[in-house]
CSV table of C-alpha atoms in Angstrom, one decimal:
chain,number,residue,atom,x,y,z
A,13,UNK,CA,4.8,17.4,-2.3
A,14,UNK,CA,5.2,14.8,0.5
A,15,UNK,CA,7.9,16.9,2.2
A,16,UNK,CA,5.5,19.8,2.4
A,17,UNK,CA,2.8,17.5,3.9
A,18,UNK,CA,5.1,16.5,6.8
A,19,UNK,CA,7.2,19.7,7.0
A,20,UNK,CA,10.4,17.8,6.2
A,21,UNK,CA,13.7,18.6,4.7
A,22,UNK,CA,13.6,22.2,6.0
A,23,UNK,CA,10.3,22.9,4.2
A,24,UNK,CA,7.3,24.4,6.1
A,25,UNK,CA,4.3,22.2,6.6
A,26,UNK,CA,1.9,23.3,3.9
A,27,UNK,CA,-0.9,20.8,3.2
A,28,UNK,CA,-2.4,22.9,0.4
A,29,UNK,CA,0.9,23.1,-1.5
A,30,UNK,CA,1.5,19.4,-0.8
A,31,UNK,CA,-1.8,18.4,-2.4
A,32,UNK,CA,-1.2,20.7,-5.4
A,33,UNK,CA,2.3,19.3,-6.0
A,34,UNK,CA,1.0,15.7,-5.6
A,35,UNK,CA,-1.9,16.4,-8.1
A,36,UNK,CA,0.6,17.6,-10.7
A,37,UNK,CA,3.0,14.7,-10.0
A,38,UNK,CA,0.0,12.2,-10.3
A,39,UNK,CA,-0.9,13.8,-13.6
A,40,UNK,CA,2.6,13.1,-14.8
A,41,UNK,CA,2.3,9.5,-13.7
A,42,UNK,CA,3.9,9.4,-10.2
A,43,UNK,CA,2.8,6.3,-8.4
A,44,UNK,CA,3.9,7.6,-5.0
A,45,UNK,CA,1.8,10.8,-5.6
A,46,UNK,CA,-1.2,8.7,-6.3
A,47,UNK,CA,-0.6,6.8,-3.0
A,48,UNK,CA,-0.1,10.1,-1.1
A,49,UNK,CA,-3.3,11.5,-2.5
A,50,UNK,CA,-5.2,8.4,-1.6
A,51,UNK,CA,-4.1,8.8,2.1
A,52,UNK,CA,-4.9,12.5,2.0
A,53,UNK,CA,-8.5,11.9,0.8
A,54,UNK,CA,-8.9,9.0,3.2
A,55,UNK,CA,-7.8,11.1,6.2
A,56,UNK,CA,-9.1,14.4,5.0
A,57,UNK,CA,-5.6,16.0,5.2
A,58,UNK,CA,-5.4,19.1,3.1
A,59,UNK,CA,-8.6,18.1,1.2
A,60,UNK,CA,-12.1,17.2,2.2
A,61,UNK,CA,-12.4,13.6,3.2
A,62,UNK,CA,-13.6,11.7,0.1
A,63,UNK,CA,-13.7,7.9,0.1
A,64,UNK,CA,-14.3,7.6,-3.7
A,65,UNK,CA,-11.3,9.7,-4.4
A,66,UNK,CA,-9.2,7.9,-1.8
A,67,UNK,CA,-10.1,4.6,-3.5
A,68,UNK,CA,-9.5,6.0,-7.0
A,69,UNK,CA,-6.0,7.1,-6.2
A,70,UNK,CA,-5.3,4.0,-4.2
A,71,UNK,CA,-6.3,1.9,-7.2
A,72,UNK,CA,-4.0,3.9,-9.5
A,73,UNK,CA,-1.1,3.5,-7.1
A,74,UNK,CA,-1.7,-0.3,-6.7
A,75,UNK,CA,-2.0,-0.8,-10.5
A,76,UNK,CA,1.4,1.0,-10.7
A,77,UNK,CA,3.0,-1.5,-8.4
A,78,UNK,CA,2.9,0.2,-5.0
A,79,UNK,CA,2.5,-2.7,-2.7
A,80,UNK,CA,1.5,-0.6,0.3
A,81,UNK,CA,-1.3,0.9,-1.8
A,82,UNK,CA,-2.3,-2.7,-2.8
A,83,UNK,CA,-2.5,-3.6,0.9
A,84,UNK,CA,-4.7,-0.5,1.7
A,85,UNK,CA,-6.9,-1.2,-1.3
A,86,UNK,CA,-7.6,-4.6,0.3
A,87,UNK,CA,-8.4,-2.8,3.6
A,88,UNK,CA,-10.8,-0.5,1.7
A,89,UNK,CA,-12.5,-3.4,0.0
A,90,UNK,CA,-12.9,-5.3,3.3
A,91,UNK,CA,-13.7,-2.6,5.8
A,92,UNK,CA,-15.7,-0.1,3.7
A,93,UNK,CA,-17.3,-2.3,1.1
A,94,UNK,CA,-17.5,-5.6,3.0
A,95,UNK,CA,-16.1,-7.4,-0.1
A,96,UNK,CA,-13.9,-9.8,1.8
A,97,UNK,CA,-13.0,-12.0,-1.1
A,98,UNK,CA,-11.7,-9.1,-3.1
A,99,UNK,CA,-9.9,-7.7,0.0
A,100,UNK,CA,-8.2,-11.1,0.5
A,101,UNK,CA,-6.9,-11.1,-3.1
A,102,UNK,CA,-5.4,-7.6,-2.8
A,103,UNK,CA,-3.8,-8.4,0.5
A,104,UNK,CA,-2.4,-11.7,-0.9
A,105,UNK,CA,-0.9,-9.8,-3.9
A,106,UNK,CA,0.9,-7.4,-1.5
A,107,UNK,CA,2.1,-10.2,0.7
A,108,UNK,CA,3.4,-12.1,-2.3
A,109,UNK,CA,5.3,-9.0,-3.3
A,110,UNK,CA,7.1,-8.9,0.0
A,111,UNK,CA,4.9,-6.5,2.1
A,112,UNK,CA,5.2,-7.8,5.7
A,113,UNK,CA,2.0,-6.3,7.1
A,114,UNK,CA,0.0,-8.1,4.4
A,115,UNK,CA,1.8,-11.3,5.2
A,116,UNK,CA,0.8,-10.9,8.8
A,117,UNK,CA,-2.8,-10.3,7.8
A,118,UNK,CA,-2.8,-13.4,5.6
A,119,UNK,CA,-1.5,-15.4,8.5
A,120,UNK,CA,-4.3,-14.1,10.7
A,121,UNK,CA,-6.8,-14.9,7.9
A,122,UNK,CA,-5.4,-18.5,7.7
A,123,UNK,CA,-5.7,-18.9,11.5
A,124,UNK,CA,-9.3,-17.7,11.3
A,125,UNK,CA,-10.1,-20.1,8.5
A,126,UNK,CA,-10.5,-17.4,5.7
A,127,UNK,CA,-7.4,-18.5,3.8
A,128,UNK,CA,-6.8,-22.1,2.8
A,129,UNK,CA,-3.6,-24.0,3.7
A,130,UNK,CA,-2.6,-24.0,0.0
A,131,UNK,CA,-3.2,-20.2,-0.4
A,132,UNK,CA,-1.2,-19.6,2.8
A,133,UNK,CA,1.7,-21.8,1.7
A,134,UNK,CA,1.8,-20.3,-1.8
A,135,UNK,CA,1.8,-16.8,-0.3
A,136,UNK,CA,4.7,-17.7,2.1
A,137,UNK,CA,6.7,-19.1,-0.8
A,138,UNK,CA,6.1,-16.1,-3.0
A,139,UNK,CA,6.8,-13.6,-0.2
A,140,UNK,CA,10.2,-15.4,0.5
A,141,UNK,CA,11.0,-15.4,-3.2
A,142,UNK,CA,10.2,-11.7,-3.5
A,143,UNK,CA,12.4,-10.8,-0.5
A,144,UNK,CA,15.2,-13.0,-1.7
A,145,UNK,CA,15.1,-11.2,-5.1
A,146,UNK,CA,15.6,-7.9,-3.2
A,147,UNK,CA,18.7,-9.1,-1.3
A,148,UNK,CA,22.1,-8.2,-2.4
A,149,UNK,CA,25.6,-8.0,-0.9
A,150,UNK,CA,25.6,-4.2,-1.7
A,151,UNK,CA,22.4,-3.7,0.2
A,152,UNK,CA,23.7,-5.7,3.2
A,153,UNK,CA,26.9,-3.6,3.2
A,154,UNK,CA,24.9,-0.4,3.0
A,155,UNK,CA,22.6,-1.5,5.9
A,156,UNK,CA,25.6,-2.4,8.0
A,157,UNK,CA,27.1,1.1,7.4
A,158,UNK,CA,24.0,2.8,8.7
């Protein structure tokens, strides 16, 4: 579905088809489809803009382990609901899972006094541990080959 959304891989850009395929994939449990639908409803791309549906699909993707969706769930909580404490928790989870944009936001929150020194240090350690777990010689070799 995502390839139809962007018109990639030789496929024509077709938002309606993209949404239909993503809906079916989400019904079958695809976490990435949930994330894609969240963005589609948030931006009104191929569907009518709907913040409740955007949040619903974002929550499903985040619960399934999509760290980018977890980050955006934090943004939705903070920006659209003004629930800054809950937003901080979501963004910290994403940062601890290795998502760099979330780590940058936590750093900014620390600088602004919204995150304690202990929370920031714990998040830095968890982020490093997460990134270290993802490292491997095979990945380094593949990255060098590209």
